[in-house]
């Protein structure tokens, strides 16, 4: 895995983080774990999900975040 494309949309104090996890050859990575963590508390997971077959994911969180893994 080498490429993660992200987009962040904010509305009504919820943040939607979406993107795609891909191998270097451009193929999507299915079932990859994507976690959202605050920088101030790196051991705390705010939200997490798995990627779809094409490597895409979307997570809705109720607070601002600054790290996606």
mmCIF file of C-alpha atoms in Angstrom:
data_model
loop_
_atom_site.group_PDB
_atom_site.id
_atom_site.type_symbol
_atom_site.label_atom_id
_atom_site.label_comp_id
_atom_site.label_asym_id
_atom_site.label_seq_id
_atom_site.Cartn_x
_atom_site.Cartn_y
_atom_site.Cartn_z
ATOM 1 C CA UNK A 1 0.000 0.000 0.000
ATOM 2 C CA UNK A 2 1.329 3.393 -0.827
ATOM 3 C CA UNK A 3 -1.431 5.791 -1.809
ATOM 4 C CA UNK A 4 -4.293 7.136 0.267
ATOM 5 C CA UNK A 5 -6.569 9.789 -1.222
ATOM 6 C CA UNK A 6 -8.633 11.739 1.314
ATOM 7 C CA UNK A 7 -11.376 14.293 1.274
ATOM 8 C CA UNK A 8 -12.884 15.917 4.346
ATOM 9 C CA UNK A 9 -16.317 17.543 4.418
ATOM 10 C CA UNK A 10 -17.608 19.363 7.494
ATOM 11 C CA UNK A 11 -21.197 20.158 8.364
ATOM 12 C CA UNK A 12 -23.143 20.469 11.590
ATOM 13 C CA UNK A 13 -20.170 19.420 13.751
ATOM 14 C CA UNK A 14 -19.774 16.135 11.908
ATOM 15 C CA UNK A 15 -16.824 15.386 9.679
ATOM 16 C CA UNK A 16 -16.953 12.914 6.813
ATOM 17 C CA UNK A 17 -13.598 11.502 5.810
ATOM 18 C CA UNK A 18 -13.482 9.511 2.597
ATOM 19 C CA UNK A 19 -10.773 8.234 0.353
ATOM 20 C CA UNK A 20 -9.184 5.253 -1.324
ATOM 21 C CA UNK A 21 -6.307 2.978 -0.290
ATOM 22 C CA UNK A 22 -4.358 1.614 -3.256
ATOM 23 C CA UNK A 23 -1.344 -0.538 -3.987
ATOM 24 C CA UNK A 24 1.527 1.039 -5.937
ATOM 25 C CA UNK A 25 0.118 -0.556 -9.108
ATOM 26 C CA UNK A 26 -3.140 1.404 -8.635
ATOM 27 C CA UNK A 27 -5.264 -1.559 -7.558
ATOM 28 C CA UNK A 28 -7.576 -0.891 -4.592
ATOM 29 C CA UNK A 29 -6.817 -2.598 -1.276
ATOM 30 C CA UNK A 30 -9.908 -4.375 0.019
ATOM 31 C CA UNK A 31 -10.540 -4.874 3.751
ATOM 32 C CA UNK A 32 -7.742 -2.486 4.818
ATOM 33 C CA UNK A 33 -8.341 -1.003 8.284
ATOM 34 C CA UNK A 34 -8.653 2.802 8.339
ATOM 35 C CA UNK A 35 -8.600 4.503 11.772
ATOM 36 C CA UNK A 36 -9.099 8.135 12.807
ATOM 37 C CA UNK A 37 -7.044 9.364 15.776
ATOM 38 C CA UNK A 38 -6.627 12.778 17.441
ATOM 39 C CA UNK A 39 -3.053 14.098 17.428
ATOM 40 C CA UNK A 40 -3.287 15.052 21.113
ATOM 41 C CA UNK A 41 -4.212 11.472 22.145
ATOM 42 C CA UNK A 42 -2.525 9.108 19.661
ATOM 43 C CA UNK A 43 -3.707 5.941 21.435
ATOM 44 C CA UNK A 44 -7.375 6.914 21.149
ATOM 45 C CA UNK A 45 -9.354 5.758 18.122
ATOM 46 C CA UNK A 46 -12.254 8.114 17.292
ATOM 47 C CA UNK A 47 -13.596 5.951 14.463
ATOM 48 C CA UNK A 48 -12.512 3.141 12.209
ATOM 49 C CA UNK A 49 -13.738 1.224 9.185
ATOM 50 C CA UNK A 50 -12.571 -1.210 6.529
ATOM 51 C CA UNK A 51 -12.140 -0.425 2.856
ATOM 52 C CA UNK A 52 -14.500 -1.822 0.221
ATOM 53 C CA UNK A 53 -13.382 -4.175 -2.559
ATOM 54 C CA UNK A 54 -12.182 -1.190 -4.643
ATOM 55 C CA UNK A 55 -10.232 0.287 -1.693
ATOM 56 C CA UNK A 56 -12.707 3.111 -1.014
ATOM 57 C CA UNK A 57 -13.842 4.123 2.465
ATOM 58 C CA UNK A 58 -15.964 6.737 4.213
ATOM 59 C CA UNK A 59 -16.059 7.519 7.945
ATOM 60 C CA UNK A 60 -18.346 9.953 9.761
ATOM 61 C CA UNK A 61 -16.953 11.366 13.018
ATOM 62 C CA UNK A 62 -18.550 13.785 15.483
ATOM 63 C CA UNK A 63 -15.404 15.763 16.274
ATOM 64 C CA UNK A 64 -12.482 17.287 14.435
ATOM 65 C CA UNK A 65 -9.594 14.941 13.848
ATOM 66 C CA UNK A 66 -6.123 15.386 12.505
ATOM 67 C CA UNK A 67 -4.764 11.916 11.814
ATOM 68 C CA UNK A 68 -5.976 9.083 9.602
ATOM 69 C CA UNK A 69 -4.149 5.741 9.569
#
